Amino acid sequence: ADLSPGAPEGHANAGRVLSAMGRHKEATRAMMRAADSKPDSAALQYELALALKGDGREALAKRFLILATRLERGNAKALYQLGELQSGTIYTEDKDIPGAMRSHAAAVRYDPSLAEAYMSLG
């Protein structure tokens, strides 16, 4: 694969493989290069957010999920992931439960088959 700066798919493929191997920091770097090469791609911004989430950088992941939803209205997967980060865990101090509910509801509205988002609504 061509990994030159103008080849976002090569970087994205490398990022996917590295992420699957649990090498989250390297995956994040590869996905960052891919997303930087094609900033108008909702799919690449979404994948970068997933890599950042895997690397424990949840605040930054939220920013890229929001960007992905702005670039592609109706991006149910990005809305679901955003809702998951907004709802946090029992240890998360900056929960946004109303925001999480809105994100999950929007995800279900755009993709009713997205069972995870539906279940998150309670």
Steps between C-alpha positions, in 0.01 A plus 500: 500500500609852426570670834592838355332805657253512212386140554249507786378145437849356552526673836144402590567135417816507711303661783231230485757222515694663783179557694399135458843405636442719806770748399279800566761778505635394161147452368411850612803646320413317178133602518600860576706506179207354306249746645736795448540399135124500447341733756160492327463124545251418775607136486866582568411744779284225653780245478743746653257549788485123555880482503518787749239329718705181492804703605309641799473851356125529536468880508677526165301206366178691578621795293561278195166322545325836501693594186397172333133569578532851355666373184240226451158571637340176607827325587331261745819319603674827588193618691491172694870520589459865600213402728711229658778748577253759625343253741841408642559243770448503874846657525439775243454844649389687188196294404242653271202269542252727317749532213551123498125443482470745208791334318360149550149610398641659183698184424183290524309753289758478221555124530220315680695175469780632723405287799780632723366855481144383558605304809689800635177697508376271777 
